[in-house]
Coordinates of C-alpha atoms and ligand atoms in Angstrom, one line a residue:
X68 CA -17.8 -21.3 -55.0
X69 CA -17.7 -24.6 -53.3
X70 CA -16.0 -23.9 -49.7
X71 CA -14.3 -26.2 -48.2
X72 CA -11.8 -24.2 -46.0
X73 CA -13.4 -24.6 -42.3
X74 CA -10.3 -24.8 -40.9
X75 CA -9.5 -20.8 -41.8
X76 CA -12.7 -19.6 -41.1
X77 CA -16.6 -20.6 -41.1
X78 CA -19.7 -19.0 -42.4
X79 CA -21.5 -16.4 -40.1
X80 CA -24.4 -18.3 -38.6
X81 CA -27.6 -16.8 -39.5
X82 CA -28.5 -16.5 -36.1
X83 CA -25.6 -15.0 -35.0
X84 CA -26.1 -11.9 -37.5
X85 CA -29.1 -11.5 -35.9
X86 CA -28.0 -11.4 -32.3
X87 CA -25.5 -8.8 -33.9
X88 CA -27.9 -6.2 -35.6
X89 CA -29.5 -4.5 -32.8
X90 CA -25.9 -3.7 -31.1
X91 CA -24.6 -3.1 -34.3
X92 CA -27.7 -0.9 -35.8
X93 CA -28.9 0.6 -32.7
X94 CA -27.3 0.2 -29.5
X95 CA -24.3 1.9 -29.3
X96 CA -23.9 2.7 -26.3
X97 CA -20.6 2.1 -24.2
X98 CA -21.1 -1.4 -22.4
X99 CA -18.9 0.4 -19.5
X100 CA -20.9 3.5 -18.7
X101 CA -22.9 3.7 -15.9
X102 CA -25.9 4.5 -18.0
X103 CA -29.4 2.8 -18.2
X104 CA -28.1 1.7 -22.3
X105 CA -24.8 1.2 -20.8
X106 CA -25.8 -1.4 -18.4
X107 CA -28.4 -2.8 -20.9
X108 CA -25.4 -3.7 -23.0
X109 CA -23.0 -4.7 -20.2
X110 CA -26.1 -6.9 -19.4
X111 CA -26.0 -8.5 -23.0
X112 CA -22.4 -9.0 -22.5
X113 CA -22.8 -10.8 -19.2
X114 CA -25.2 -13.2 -21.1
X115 CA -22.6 -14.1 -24.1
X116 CA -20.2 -14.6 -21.3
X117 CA -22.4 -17.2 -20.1
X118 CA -22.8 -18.6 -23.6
X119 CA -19.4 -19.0 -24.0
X120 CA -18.3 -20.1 -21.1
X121 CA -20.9 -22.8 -21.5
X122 CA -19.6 -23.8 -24.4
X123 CA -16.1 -24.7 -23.0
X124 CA -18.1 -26.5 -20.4
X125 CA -15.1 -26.3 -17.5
X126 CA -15.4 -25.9 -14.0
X127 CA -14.0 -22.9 -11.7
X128 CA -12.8 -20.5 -14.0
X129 CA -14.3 -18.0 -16.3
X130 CA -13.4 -16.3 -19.6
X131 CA -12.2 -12.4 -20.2
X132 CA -12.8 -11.8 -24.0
X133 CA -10.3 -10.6 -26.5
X134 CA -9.3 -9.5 -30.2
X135 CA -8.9 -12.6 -31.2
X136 CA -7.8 -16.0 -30.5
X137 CA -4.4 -15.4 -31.2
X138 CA -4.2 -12.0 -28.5
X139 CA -5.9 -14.5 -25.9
X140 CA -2.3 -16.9 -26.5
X141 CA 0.3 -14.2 -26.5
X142 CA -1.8 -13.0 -23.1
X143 CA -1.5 -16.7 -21.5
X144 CA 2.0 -17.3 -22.4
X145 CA 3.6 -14.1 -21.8
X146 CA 1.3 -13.0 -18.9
X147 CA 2.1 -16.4 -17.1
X148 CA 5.4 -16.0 -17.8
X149 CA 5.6 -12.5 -15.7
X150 CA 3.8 -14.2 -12.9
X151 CA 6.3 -17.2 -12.3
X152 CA 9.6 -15.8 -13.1
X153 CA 10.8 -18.0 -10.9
X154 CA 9.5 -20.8 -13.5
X155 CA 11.3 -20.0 -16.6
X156 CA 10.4 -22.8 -19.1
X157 CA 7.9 -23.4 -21.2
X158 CA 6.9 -27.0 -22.7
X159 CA 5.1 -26.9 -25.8
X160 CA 4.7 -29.2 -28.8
X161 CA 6.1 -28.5 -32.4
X162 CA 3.0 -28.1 -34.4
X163 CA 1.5 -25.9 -32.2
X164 CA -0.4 -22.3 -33.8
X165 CA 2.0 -19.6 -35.1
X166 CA 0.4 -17.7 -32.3
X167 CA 2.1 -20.2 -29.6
X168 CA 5.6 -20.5 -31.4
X169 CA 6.2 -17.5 -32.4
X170 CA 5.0 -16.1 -28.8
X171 CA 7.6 -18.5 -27.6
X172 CA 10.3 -17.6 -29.8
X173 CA 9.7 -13.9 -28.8
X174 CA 9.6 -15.1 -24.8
X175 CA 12.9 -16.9 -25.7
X176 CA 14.5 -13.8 -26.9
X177 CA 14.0 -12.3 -23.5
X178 CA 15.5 -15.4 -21.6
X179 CA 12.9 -17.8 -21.1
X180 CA 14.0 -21.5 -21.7
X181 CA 11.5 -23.4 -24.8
X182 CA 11.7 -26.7 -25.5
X183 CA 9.3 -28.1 -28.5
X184 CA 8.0 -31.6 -28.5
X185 CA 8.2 -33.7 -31.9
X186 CA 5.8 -35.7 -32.6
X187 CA 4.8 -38.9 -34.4
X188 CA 4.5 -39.4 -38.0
X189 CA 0.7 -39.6 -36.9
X190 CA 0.8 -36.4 -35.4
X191 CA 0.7 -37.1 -31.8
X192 CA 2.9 -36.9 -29.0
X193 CA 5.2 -40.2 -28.5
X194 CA 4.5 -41.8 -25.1
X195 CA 6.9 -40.1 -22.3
X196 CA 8.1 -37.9 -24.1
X197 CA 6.6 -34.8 -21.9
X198 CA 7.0 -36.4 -19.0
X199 CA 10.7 -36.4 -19.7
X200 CA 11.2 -32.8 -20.1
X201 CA 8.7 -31.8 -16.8
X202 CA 10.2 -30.7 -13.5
X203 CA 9.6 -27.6 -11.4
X204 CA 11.5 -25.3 -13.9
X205 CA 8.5 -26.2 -15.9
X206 CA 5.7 -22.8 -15.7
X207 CA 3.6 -24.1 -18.7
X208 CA 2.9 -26.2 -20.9
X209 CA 0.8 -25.5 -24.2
X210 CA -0.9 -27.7 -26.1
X211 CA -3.7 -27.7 -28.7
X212 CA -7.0 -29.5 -28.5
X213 CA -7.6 -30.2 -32.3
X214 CA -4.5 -29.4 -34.7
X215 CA -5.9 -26.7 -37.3
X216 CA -3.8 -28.3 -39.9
X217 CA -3.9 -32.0 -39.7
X218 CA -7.1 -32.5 -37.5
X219 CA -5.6 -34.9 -35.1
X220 CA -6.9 -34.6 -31.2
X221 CA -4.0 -34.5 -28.4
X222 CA -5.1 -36.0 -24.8
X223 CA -5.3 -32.9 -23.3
X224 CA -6.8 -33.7 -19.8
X225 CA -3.7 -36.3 -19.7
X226 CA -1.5 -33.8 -20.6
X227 CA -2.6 -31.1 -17.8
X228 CA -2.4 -34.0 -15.2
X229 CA 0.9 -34.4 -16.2
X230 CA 1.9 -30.6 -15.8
X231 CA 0.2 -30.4 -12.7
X232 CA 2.2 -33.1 -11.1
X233 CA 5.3 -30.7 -11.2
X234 CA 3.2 -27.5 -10.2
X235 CA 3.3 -26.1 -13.7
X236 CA -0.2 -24.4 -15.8
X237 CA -1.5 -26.1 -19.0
X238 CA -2.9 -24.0 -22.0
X239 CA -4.8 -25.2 -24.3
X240 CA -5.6 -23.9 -27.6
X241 CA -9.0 -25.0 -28.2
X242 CA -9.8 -23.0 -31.2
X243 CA -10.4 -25.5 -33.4
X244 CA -12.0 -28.0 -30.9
X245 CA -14.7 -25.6 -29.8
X246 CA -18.6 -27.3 -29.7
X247 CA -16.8 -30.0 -32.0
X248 CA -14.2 -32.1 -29.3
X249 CA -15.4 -32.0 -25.8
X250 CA -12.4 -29.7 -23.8
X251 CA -11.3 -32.2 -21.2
X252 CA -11.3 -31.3 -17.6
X253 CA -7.5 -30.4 -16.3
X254 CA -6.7 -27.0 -18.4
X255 CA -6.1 -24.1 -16.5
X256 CA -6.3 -21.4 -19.6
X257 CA -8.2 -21.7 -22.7
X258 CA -8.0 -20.3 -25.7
X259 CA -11.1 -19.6 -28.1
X260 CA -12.1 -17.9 -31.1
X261 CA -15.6 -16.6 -32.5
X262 CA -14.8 -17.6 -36.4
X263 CA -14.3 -21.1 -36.1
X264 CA -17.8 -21.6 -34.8
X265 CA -19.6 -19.3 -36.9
X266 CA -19.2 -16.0 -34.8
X267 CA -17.7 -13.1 -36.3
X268 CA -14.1 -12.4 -36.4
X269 CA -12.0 -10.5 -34.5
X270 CA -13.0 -11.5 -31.1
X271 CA -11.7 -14.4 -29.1
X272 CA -11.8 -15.4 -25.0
X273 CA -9.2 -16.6 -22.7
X274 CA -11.0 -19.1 -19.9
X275 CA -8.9 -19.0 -16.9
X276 CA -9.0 -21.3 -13.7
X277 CA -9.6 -18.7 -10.9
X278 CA -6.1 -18.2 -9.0
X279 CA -4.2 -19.0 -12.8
X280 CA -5.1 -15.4 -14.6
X281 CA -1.4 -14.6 -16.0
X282 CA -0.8 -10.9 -15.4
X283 CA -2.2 -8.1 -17.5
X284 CA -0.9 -8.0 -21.4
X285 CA -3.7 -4.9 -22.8
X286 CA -3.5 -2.0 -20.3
X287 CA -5.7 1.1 -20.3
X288 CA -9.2 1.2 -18.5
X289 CA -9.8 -1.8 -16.0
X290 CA -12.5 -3.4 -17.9
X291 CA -12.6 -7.1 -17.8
X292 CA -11.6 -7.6 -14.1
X293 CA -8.6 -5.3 -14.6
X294 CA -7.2 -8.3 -16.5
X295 CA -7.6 -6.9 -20.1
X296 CA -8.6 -3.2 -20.6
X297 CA -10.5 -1.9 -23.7
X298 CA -14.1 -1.3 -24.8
X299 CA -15.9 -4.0 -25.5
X300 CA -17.9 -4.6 -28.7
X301 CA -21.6 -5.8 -27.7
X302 CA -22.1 -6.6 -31.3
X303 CA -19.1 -8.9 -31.2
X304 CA -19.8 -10.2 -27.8
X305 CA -23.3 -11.1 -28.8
X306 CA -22.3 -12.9 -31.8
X307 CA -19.6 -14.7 -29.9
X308 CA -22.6 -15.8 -27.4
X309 CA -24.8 -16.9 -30.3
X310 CA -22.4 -18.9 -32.3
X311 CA -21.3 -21.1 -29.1
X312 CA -25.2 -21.4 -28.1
X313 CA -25.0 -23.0 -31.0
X314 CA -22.2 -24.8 -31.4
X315 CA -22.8 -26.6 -27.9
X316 CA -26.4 -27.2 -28.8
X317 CA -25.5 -28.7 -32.1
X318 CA -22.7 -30.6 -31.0
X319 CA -24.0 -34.1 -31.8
X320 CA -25.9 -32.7 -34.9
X321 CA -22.9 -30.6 -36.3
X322 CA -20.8 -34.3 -35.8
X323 CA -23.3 -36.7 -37.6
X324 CA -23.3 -34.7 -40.1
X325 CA -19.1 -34.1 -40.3
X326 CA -18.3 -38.0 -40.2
X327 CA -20.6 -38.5 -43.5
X328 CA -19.2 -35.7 -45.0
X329 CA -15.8 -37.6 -44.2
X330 CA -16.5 -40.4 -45.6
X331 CA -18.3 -39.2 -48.7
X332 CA -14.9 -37.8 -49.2
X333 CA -12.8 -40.4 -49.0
X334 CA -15.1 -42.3 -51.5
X335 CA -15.0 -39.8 -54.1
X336 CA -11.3 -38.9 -53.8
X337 CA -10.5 -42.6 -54.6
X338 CA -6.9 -43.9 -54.6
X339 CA -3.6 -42.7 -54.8
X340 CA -4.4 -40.4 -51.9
X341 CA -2.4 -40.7 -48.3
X342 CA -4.3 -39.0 -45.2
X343 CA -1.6 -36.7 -42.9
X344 CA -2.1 -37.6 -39.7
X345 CA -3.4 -40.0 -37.5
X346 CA -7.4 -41.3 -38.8
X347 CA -8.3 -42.7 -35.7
X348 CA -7.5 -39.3 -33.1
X349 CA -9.1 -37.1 -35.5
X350 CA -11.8 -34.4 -36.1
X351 CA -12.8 -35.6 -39.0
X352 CA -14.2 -32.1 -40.6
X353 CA -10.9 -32.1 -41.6
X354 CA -9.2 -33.8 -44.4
X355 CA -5.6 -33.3 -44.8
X356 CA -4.3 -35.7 -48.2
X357 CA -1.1 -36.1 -50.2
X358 CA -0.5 -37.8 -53.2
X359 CA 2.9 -38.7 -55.2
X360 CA 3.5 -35.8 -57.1
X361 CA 1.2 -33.4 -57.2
X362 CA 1.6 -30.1 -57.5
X363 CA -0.9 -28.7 -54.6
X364 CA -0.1 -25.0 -55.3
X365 CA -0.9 -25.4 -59.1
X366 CA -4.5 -27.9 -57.9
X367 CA -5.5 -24.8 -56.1
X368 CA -5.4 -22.1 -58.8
X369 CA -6.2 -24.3 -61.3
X370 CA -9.8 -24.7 -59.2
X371 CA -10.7 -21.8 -58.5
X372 CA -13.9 -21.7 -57.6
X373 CA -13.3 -24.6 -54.9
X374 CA -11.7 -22.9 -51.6
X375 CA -9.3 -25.4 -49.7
X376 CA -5.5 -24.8 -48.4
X377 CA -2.5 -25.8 -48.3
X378 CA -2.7 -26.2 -44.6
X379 CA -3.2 -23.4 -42.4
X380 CA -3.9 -19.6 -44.3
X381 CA -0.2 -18.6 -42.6
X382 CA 1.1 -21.6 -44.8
X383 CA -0.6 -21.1 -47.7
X384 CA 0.2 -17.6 -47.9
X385 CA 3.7 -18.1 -47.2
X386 CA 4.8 -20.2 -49.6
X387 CA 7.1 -22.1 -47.2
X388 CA 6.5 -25.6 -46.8
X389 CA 4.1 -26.3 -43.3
X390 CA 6.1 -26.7 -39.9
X391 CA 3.4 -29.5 -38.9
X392 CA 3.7 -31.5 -42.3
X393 CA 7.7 -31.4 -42.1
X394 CA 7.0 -32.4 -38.3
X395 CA 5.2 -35.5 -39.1
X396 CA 8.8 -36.0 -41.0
X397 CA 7.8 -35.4 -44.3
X398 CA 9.5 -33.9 -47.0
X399 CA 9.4 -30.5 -48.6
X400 CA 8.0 -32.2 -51.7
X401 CA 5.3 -34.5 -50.0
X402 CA 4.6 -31.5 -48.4
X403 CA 3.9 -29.6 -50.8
X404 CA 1.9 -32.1 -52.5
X405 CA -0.8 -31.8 -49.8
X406 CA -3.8 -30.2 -49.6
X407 CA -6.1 -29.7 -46.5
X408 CA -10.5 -29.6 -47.4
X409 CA -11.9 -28.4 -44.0
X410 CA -15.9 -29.1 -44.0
X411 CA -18.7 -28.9 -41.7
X412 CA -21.9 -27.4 -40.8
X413 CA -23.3 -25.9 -44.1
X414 CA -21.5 -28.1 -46.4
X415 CA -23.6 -30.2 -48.2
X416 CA -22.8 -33.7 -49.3
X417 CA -23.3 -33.1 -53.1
X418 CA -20.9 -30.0 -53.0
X419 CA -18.5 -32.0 -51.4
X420 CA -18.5 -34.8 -53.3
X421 CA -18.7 -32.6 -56.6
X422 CA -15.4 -30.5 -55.6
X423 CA -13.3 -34.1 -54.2
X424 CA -14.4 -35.5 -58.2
X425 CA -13.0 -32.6 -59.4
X426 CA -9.7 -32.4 -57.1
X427 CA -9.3 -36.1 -57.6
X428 CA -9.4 -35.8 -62.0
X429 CA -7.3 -32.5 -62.0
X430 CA -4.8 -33.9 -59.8
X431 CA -4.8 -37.5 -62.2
X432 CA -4.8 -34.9 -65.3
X433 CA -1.5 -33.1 -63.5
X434 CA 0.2 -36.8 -64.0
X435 CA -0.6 -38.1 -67.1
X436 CA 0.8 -34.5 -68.5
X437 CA 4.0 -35.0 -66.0
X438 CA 4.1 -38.8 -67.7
Ligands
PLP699 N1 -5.1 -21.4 -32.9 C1 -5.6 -22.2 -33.8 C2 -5.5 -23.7 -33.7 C3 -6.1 -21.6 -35.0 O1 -6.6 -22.4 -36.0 C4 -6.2 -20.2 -35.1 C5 -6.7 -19.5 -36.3 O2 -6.1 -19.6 -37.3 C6 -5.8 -19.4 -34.0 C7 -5.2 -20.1 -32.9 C8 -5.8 -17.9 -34.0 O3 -7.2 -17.5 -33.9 P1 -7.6 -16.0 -34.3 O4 -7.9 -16.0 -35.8 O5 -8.8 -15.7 -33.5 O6 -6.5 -15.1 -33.9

């Protein structure tokens, strides 16, 4: 299988398995108990901490891990909306993660006031328009770093300044930007997930500026500074640690190697094929194309042994056209004739030449039969 589906999930590092085994084989003891194993593996959590909070490479704050990237949203949105209910909108921007709108939508039930930016047909917000919707009714405003389904980079330090000149927070969901896109200074909470960068799934962080912690969402024990209670998994910790040692220490590497992946793409895709999204405010490990007429679902299971999406797994599996595509102002059927490739670390250039070939002739083959 060629896999070219970054965006939904990366390969486990090899070194991150094996900053895993011995707390997965061995060392099982409770990272809370008081005992000498116990505060050896509170200890190894203290150090992934580091890792990770190294990797987001912000000032005066600190991250509180969690199940997943996704719990880490619900926590910053809802939790800050408890704390400022004297704030009771929230700004965020229309192609935003299921995990922010449909937090929203479920704050909105409960009275709080969303609005949700459009953007361009490049994907990014137009000039002004957040700065037209900000005023002290404002308590956050969420934003993501890179878009998981078109790729395109948002100015995020701009876009904190903004918030903070009418007193309200900025999150930004940095899952996809992690040890790719440098996290600007000006964020008060960050979100970020282990299996974008290699790390294992089913654990995620939430850096928060100290003083900006939103109140508590998972209640039980007091770990994690009271702020989010549960038993932490060493193994998973560790893993998170390893993969953004990694990904931070790699950085430059990791992009050398994802813009000649890009454009060894483009070349073998040839014509006919429109990039969604701007090109130029981009990561560009990933690829999001169209073409006149294709029939995306139908490219996907007639390749089978070439993983890509139709944009983001939630998409894909839904069968409903994607909120971002149709938010560039595309139509159902454009949007359905495009497919996202998401490439990076361990992708080699042959593979991904081979598979865009191949993508490129079955998609040609699906018109001449449609001629
Ligand atoms: N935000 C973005 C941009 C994502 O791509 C994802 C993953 O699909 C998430 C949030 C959710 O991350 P997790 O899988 O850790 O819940």
């Amino acid at each position: 299988m060629i896999y070219l589906d970054y965006q939904a999930t990366t390969p486990v590092a090899p070194e991150v398995a094996e900053a895993m085994r011995p707390w997965a084989e061995d060392h099982f003891s409770n990272p809370h108990s008081p005992s000498r194993w116990g505060r050896e593996a509170a200890a190894a959590i203290e150090v992934a901490r580091d890792q990770v909070e190294a990797a987001i490479g912000l000032s005066g704050g600190s991250v509180a891990f969690t199940g997943s990237a996704t719990e880490a949203i619900n926590w910053a949105l809802k939790g800050t909306a408890e704390r400022t209910p004297e704030r009771n909108r929230i700004v965020t921007l229309a192609t935003e993660h299921a995990a922010v709108l449909d937090s929203c939508e479920w704050l909105e039930a409960r009275g709080s006031e969303v609005v949700r930016l459009p953007i361009g047909p490049d994907g990014l917000l137009e000039p002004g328009a957040l700065e037209a919707v900000l005023d002290e009714r404002v308590a956050l405003v969420a934003a993501m770093l890179v878009n998981n389904e078109i790729g395109v980079i948002h100015p995020i330090g701009d876009i904190a300044e903004t918030a903070h000149g009418v007193g309200a927070l900025m999150l930004c969901d940095a899952v996809q930007g992690l040890g790719r896109v440098k996290i600007p200074e000006g964020p008060d909470l960050v979100a970020v997930s282990a299996h974008k960068v290699h790390g294992p799934k089913a654990i995620g962080a939430l850096w928060m500026r100290q003083g900006a912690e939103p109140a508590p969402f998972v209640h039980g024990g007091g770990q994690e500074r009271g702020l989010r209670s549960g038993t932490l998994s060493p193994a998973m910790c560790a893993g998170f640690g390893a993969a953004a040692k990694l990904a931070a220490g790699r950085s430059r590497q990791d992009r050398e190697h994802v813009d000649q992946l890009w454009k060894a793409a483009i070349a073998a895709l040839g014509e006919g094929w429109i990039v969604n999204g701007s090109v130029d405010h981009r990561y560009p490990g990933n690829l999001n194309i169209r073409r006149d007429g294709l029939d995306a679902a139908r490219l996907i299971s007639d390749l089978r042994d070439i993983a890509f999406s139709l944009g983001s797994a939630c998409a894909s599996g839904s069968g409903r056209p994607s909120h971002v595509l149709r938010a560039l102002g595309l139509s159902d059927a454009q949007a359905r004739s495009s497919i996202r490739l998401g490439f990076g670390r361990y992708t080699s250039q042959d593979e991904l030449v081979d598979a865009a070939t191949r993508i490129d002739a079955a998609a040609r083959a699906q018109q001449d039969v449609a001629a």
